[in-house]
CSV table of C-alpha atoms in Angstrom, one decimal:
chain,number,residue,atom,x,y,z
A,6,MET,CA,-68.6,-35.8,136.7
A,7,ALA,CA,-71.8,-37.9,135.4
A,8,ALA,CA,-74.6,-38.4,138.3
A,9,TYR,CA,-75.9,-41.6,137.4
A,10,ARG,CA,-77.0,-44.0,139.4
A,11,VAL,CA,-76.9,-47.7,139.1
A,12,SER,CA,-78.5,-50.6,141.6
A,13,HIS,CA,-79.8,-53.7,140.8
A,14,LEU,CA,-84.0,-54.9,141.3
A,15,ASP,CA,-83.2,-57.5,144.3
A,16,ALA,CA,-81.3,-55.0,145.6
A,17,ILE,CA,-84.8,-52.8,146.2
A,18,GLU,CA,-86.3,-53.3,149.1
A,19,GLU,CA,-89.8,-54.5,148.8
A,20,PHE,CA,-92.7,-53.5,150.2
A,21,ASP,CA,-96.5,-54.3,150.7
A,22,ASP,CA,-99.4,-52.2,149.1
A,23,ALA,CA,-103.2,-54.7,149.5
A,24,GLY,CA,-101.7,-57.6,149.0
A,25,CYS,CA,-99.2,-56.4,146.1
A,26,HIS,CA,-95.7,-56.2,146.1
A,27,TYR,CA,-93.8,-53.4,144.8
A,28,ARG,CA,-90.2,-52.7,144.9
A,29,PRO,CA,-90.0,-48.3,144.1
A,30,ILE,CA,-87.6,-47.8,141.6
A,31,ARG,CA,-88.1,-44.0,142.0
A,32,HIS,CA,-87.1,-43.6,144.9
A,33,GLU,CA,-84.7,-45.2,145.0
A,34,LEU,CA,-82.7,-43.9,142.0
A,35,GLY,CA,-84.1,-40.3,142.4
A,36,VAL,CA,-86.6,-39.9,139.3
A,37,SER,CA,-88.2,-37.2,139.4
A,38,ALA,CA,-89.5,-36.6,135.8
A,39,PHE,CA,-92.0,-39.8,136.0
A,40,GLY,CA,-93.2,-42.8,137.9
A,41,VAL,CA,-91.5,-45.9,137.8
A,42,THR,CA,-91.8,-49.1,140.4
A,43,ALA,CA,-91.3,-53.0,140.1
A,44,TRP,CA,-94.3,-55.3,140.8
A,45,THR,CA,-94.5,-58.8,141.6
A,46,GLY,CA,-96.4,-62.0,142.9
A,47,HIS,CA,-94.6,-64.3,144.2
A,48,ALA,CA,-97.6,-67.0,143.3
A,49,VAL,CA,-99.2,-68.3,140.7
A,50,GLY,CA,-103.4,-66.2,141.2
A,51,ASP,CA,-100.8,-63.0,143.1
A,52,LEU,CA,-102.7,-59.7,141.9
A,53,VAL,CA,-99.5,-58.3,141.2
A,54,ILE,CA,-101.5,-54.5,139.7
A,55,ASN,CA,-104.4,-54.1,141.7
A,56,GLU,CA,-107.1,-52.2,139.7
A,57,HIS,CA,-107.3,-48.4,139.1
A,58,ASP,CA,-110.9,-47.0,137.5
A,59,GLU,CA,-111.5,-43.2,136.1
A,60,GLY,CA,-112.0,-42.2,139.4
A,61,ASP,CA,-108.3,-43.4,140.8
A,62,PRO,CA,-106.1,-40.7,140.9
A,63,THR,CA,-103.2,-42.8,139.7
A,64,ALA,CA,-105.1,-43.9,136.8
A,65,ASP,CA,-102.6,-41.7,134.9
A,66,GLN,CA,-101.5,-43.3,132.3
A,67,GLU,CA,-99.2,-45.7,132.3
A,68,LEU,CA,-96.6,-48.5,130.6
A,69,PHE,CA,-96.5,-51.8,131.7
A,70,LEU,CA,-93.7,-54.1,130.5
A,71,VAL,CA,-93.2,-57.9,131.9
A,72,LEU,CA,-89.7,-58.4,132.5
A,73,GLN,CA,-90.3,-61.2,133.9
A,74,GLY,CA,-92.8,-64.3,134.4
A,75,HIS,CA,-96.1,-64.2,132.5
A,76,ALA,CA,-99.5,-62.5,133.1
A,77,GLN,CA,-102.8,-61.7,132.5
A,78,PHE,CA,-103.7,-57.4,132.2
A,79,GLU,CA,-107.8,-56.7,132.3
A,80,ILE,CA,-108.0,-53.4,130.6
A,81,ASP,CA,-111.2,-52.2,130.4
A,82,GLY,CA,-112.6,-55.8,130.5
A,83,ASP,CA,-110.8,-57.1,128.3
A,84,GLN,CA,-108.5,-60.1,128.8
A,85,VAL,CA,-104.9,-59.6,127.7
A,86,ASP,CA,-102.0,-62.8,127.7
A,87,ALA,CA,-98.2,-61.3,128.6
A,88,PRO,CA,-95.9,-63.4,128.1
A,89,THR,CA,-91.5,-62.2,129.5
A,90,GLY,CA,-91.1,-59.0,127.3
A,91,THR,CA,-94.5,-58.0,126.9
A,92,LEU,CA,-95.4,-54.3,126.8
A,93,VAL,CA,-98.7,-52.9,127.2
A,94,PHE,CA,-100.0,-49.2,127.4
A,95,ALA,CA,-102.8,-47.8,129.4
A,96,PRO,CA,-104.3,-44.6,128.3
A,97,PRO,CA,-105.5,-42.1,131.5
A,98,ARG,CA,-109.7,-43.6,133.0
A,99,THR,CA,-108.0,-46.7,131.4
A,100,ARG,CA,-109.6,-50.0,133.9
A,101,ARG,CA,-106.6,-51.7,134.3
A,102,SER,CA,-105.2,-54.7,136.5
A,103,ALA,CA,-102.6,-58.1,136.6
A,104,THR,CA,-102.4,-61.4,137.8
A,105,ALA,CA,-99.3,-63.7,137.6
A,106,LYS,CA,-99.9,-66.1,135.8
A,107,GLN,CA,-96.3,-68.4,136.8
A,108,ALA,CA,-94.6,-67.0,140.1
A,109,GLY,CA,-92.1,-64.8,140.4
A,110,THR,CA,-94.3,-62.8,137.9
A,111,THR,CA,-92.2,-59.6,137.8
A,112,ILE,CA,-93.9,-55.9,136.1
A,113,ILE,CA,-92.2,-52.9,135.6
A,114,ALA,CA,-94.9,-50.0,135.1
A,115,LEU,CA,-94.5,-46.7,134.7
A,116,GLU,CA,-96.6,-43.8,135.0
A,117,GLY,CA,-96.8,-40.1,134.1
A,118,THR,CA,-99.7,-37.4,133.2
A,119,PRO,CA,-100.3,-35.7,130.1
A,120,GLY,CA,-99.7,-32.2,129.6
A,121,GLN,CA,-97.8,-32.1,132.6
A,122,ALA,CA,-95.3,-32.1,135.0
A,123,TYR,CA,-94.5,-35.1,137.1
A,124,ASP,CA,-95.7,-34.3,140.8
A,125,ALA,CA,-93.7,-36.8,142.7
A,126,ARG,CA,-96.0,-37.3,146.2
A,127,GLY,CA,-94.0,-39.7,148.2
A,128,TRP,CA,-97.0,-42.6,148.2
A,129,GLU,CA,-93.8,-45.8,147.8
A,130,LEU,CA,-93.1,-44.2,151.7
A,131,TRP,CA,-96.8,-44.0,153.2
A,132,ALA,CA,-97.6,-47.3,151.3
A,133,PRO,CA,-95.5,-49.8,154.2
A,134,LEU,CA,-97.2,-47.5,157.0
A,135,PHE,CA,-100.8,-47.6,155.7
A,136,PRO,CA,-101.8,-50.4,156.9
A,137,LEU,CA,-100.9,-49.4,160.2
A,138,TYR,CA,-103.1,-46.3,159.9
A,139,GLU,CA,-105.9,-48.1,158.9
A,140,ALA,CA,-105.5,-50.0,162.5
A,141,GLY,CA,-105.4,-47.3,164.3
A,142,ARG,CA,-101.6,-47.2,165.5
A,143,TYR,CA,-101.7,-43.3,164.8
A,144,GLY,CA,-98.7,-42.3,167.4
A,145,GLU,CA,-96.2,-45.1,165.0
A,146,VAL,CA,-97.6,-44.4,161.8
A,147,ALA,CA,-96.4,-41.3,163.7
A,148,ASP,CA,-93.3,-41.4,164.8
A,149,ARG,CA,-92.2,-43.9,162.3
A,150,LEU,CA,-93.1,-41.2,159.6
A,151,ARG,CA,-91.1,-38.6,161.5
A,152,ILE,CA,-87.7,-40.1,160.6
A,153,LEU,CA,-89.4,-40.4,156.8
A,154,VAL,CA,-89.9,-37.1,156.6
A,155,GLU,CA,-86.4,-36.1,157.8
A,156,ASP,CA,-84.8,-38.8,155.9
A,157,SER,CA,-87.6,-37.0,152.7
A,158,PRO,CA,-87.7,-34.2,153.3
A,159,GLN,CA,-89.9,-33.1,149.7
A,160,TYR,CA,-92.9,-34.7,150.1
A,161,PRO,CA,-96.0,-32.2,151.0
A,162,MET,CA,-98.0,-35.5,151.0
A,163,LEU,CA,-96.5,-37.0,153.7
A,164,PHE,CA,-95.9,-33.3,156.5
A,165,PHE,CA,-99.4,-33.8,155.3
A,166,ASN,CA,-100.1,-37.8,156.9
A,167,LEU,CA,-97.5,-37.4,159.7
A,168,ALA,CA,-99.7,-34.1,161.3
A,169,CYS,CA,-103.1,-36.3,161.1
A,170,CYS,CA,-101.3,-38.9,162.4
A,171,GLU,CA,-99.9,-36.5,164.9
A,172,SER,CA,-103.4,-34.9,165.6
A,173,GLN,CA,-105.3,-38.2,166.2
A,174,SER,CA,-102.5,-39.1,168.5
A,175,GLY,CA,-103.3,-36.1,170.3
A,176,ARG,CA,-98.8,-34.5,169.5
A,177,THR,CA,-101.7,-30.9,168.9
A,178,ASP,CA,-98.1,-28.3,168.8
A,179,ASP,CA,-96.2,-31.0,166.3
A,180,ALA,CA,-99.6,-32.1,164.0
A,181,LEU,CA,-99.8,-27.8,163.9
A,182,ALA,CA,-96.3,-27.2,162.7
A,183,HIS,CA,-96.4,-30.3,160.5
A,184,LEU,CA,-99.4,-29.1,158.6
A,185,ARG,CA,-97.9,-25.9,158.5
A,186,ARG,CA,-95.0,-27.4,156.5
A,187,ALA,CA,-97.0,-29.7,153.9
A,188,VAL,CA,-99.8,-26.2,153.4
A,189,THR,CA,-96.9,-23.7,153.1
A,190,MET,CA,-95.1,-26.8,150.2
A,191,SER,CA,-98.0,-26.8,148.6
A,192,ASP,CA,-101.2,-25.5,148.9
A,193,GLU,CA,-103.1,-28.3,147.4
A,194,PHE,CA,-103.5,-29.5,151.5
A,195,ARG,CA,-104.8,-26.6,152.4
A,196,GLY,CA,-108.1,-27.6,150.7
A,197,HIS,CA,-107.7,-30.6,152.3
A,198,ALA,CA,-107.4,-29.8,155.9
A,199,THR,CA,-110.5,-28.3,155.7
A,200,THR,CA,-111.8,-31.8,155.5
A,201,ASP,CA,-109.8,-35.0,157.2
A,202,PRO,CA,-111.8,-35.6,159.6
A,203,ASP,CA,-108.4,-36.9,161.1
A,204,LEU,CA,-107.8,-33.4,161.9
A,205,ASP,CA,-110.7,-32.5,163.5
A,206,PRO,CA,-108.8,-32.5,167.0
A,207,ILE,CA,-107.5,-29.3,166.5
A,208,ARG,CA,-110.0,-28.4,164.1
A,209,ASP,CA,-111.1,-25.3,166.9
A,210,ASP,CA,-107.5,-24.0,167.5
A,211,PRO,CA,-106.7,-20.6,166.2
A,212,ALA,CA,-103.7,-21.8,165.0
A,213,PHE,CA,-104.8,-24.1,162.7
A,214,LEU,CA,-107.8,-21.3,161.7
A,215,GLU,CA,-105.3,-19.2,160.4
A,216,LEU,CA,-103.6,-21.6,158.8
A,217,ILE,CA,-106.6,-23.3,156.3
A,218,LYS,CA,-107.2,-19.0,155.9
A,219,GLY,CA,-108.0,-19.0,151.6
A,220,ALA,CA,-108.7,-22.4,150.7
A,221,GLY,CA,-111.5,-22.7,148.8
A,222,ALA,CA,-110.1,-18.6,146.9
């Protein structure tokens, strides 16, 4: 039996990321080979695509399709008029952003890194919690993130962020357990653990020191 999935854009819940509104198509449909997200500017002048620059780890190869409405892209300083149906391709290390010239402008963004398998990090699940994290509401973020990782346990970044929030809210045992999970899944987070200030409250714990052995080796 074919394992295909069908959805409608309006049926996918919309979230906010730094003032931009998106629908996580990749996560909703279980896509693993590439990133795909729908971004919408609800009013004229709204930022639809936040600016990415060469220092942004998300500034990979991206293809944008203006699905509806009318957008204005800025690509490496050039203004690109983009009515419905326009395709805009941005290579890596290209500064890019887009604003809405019509209310309800929606852009489909597909992304990947040339020469590398796509690494789905689960940012779509983390982004709605980021404003609470920035506000220092670590316990609340930890409670909500714990539910998310139970439902989507394939993302080491989410386990790492959960450990950070638990560390900041005094949940040492939970923080160590989830940090261990992140490090076991991806050695990338062993290195992050050595410098992330969110983990300072547990940094002198013997179990933490054991976990980060080998970082930078």
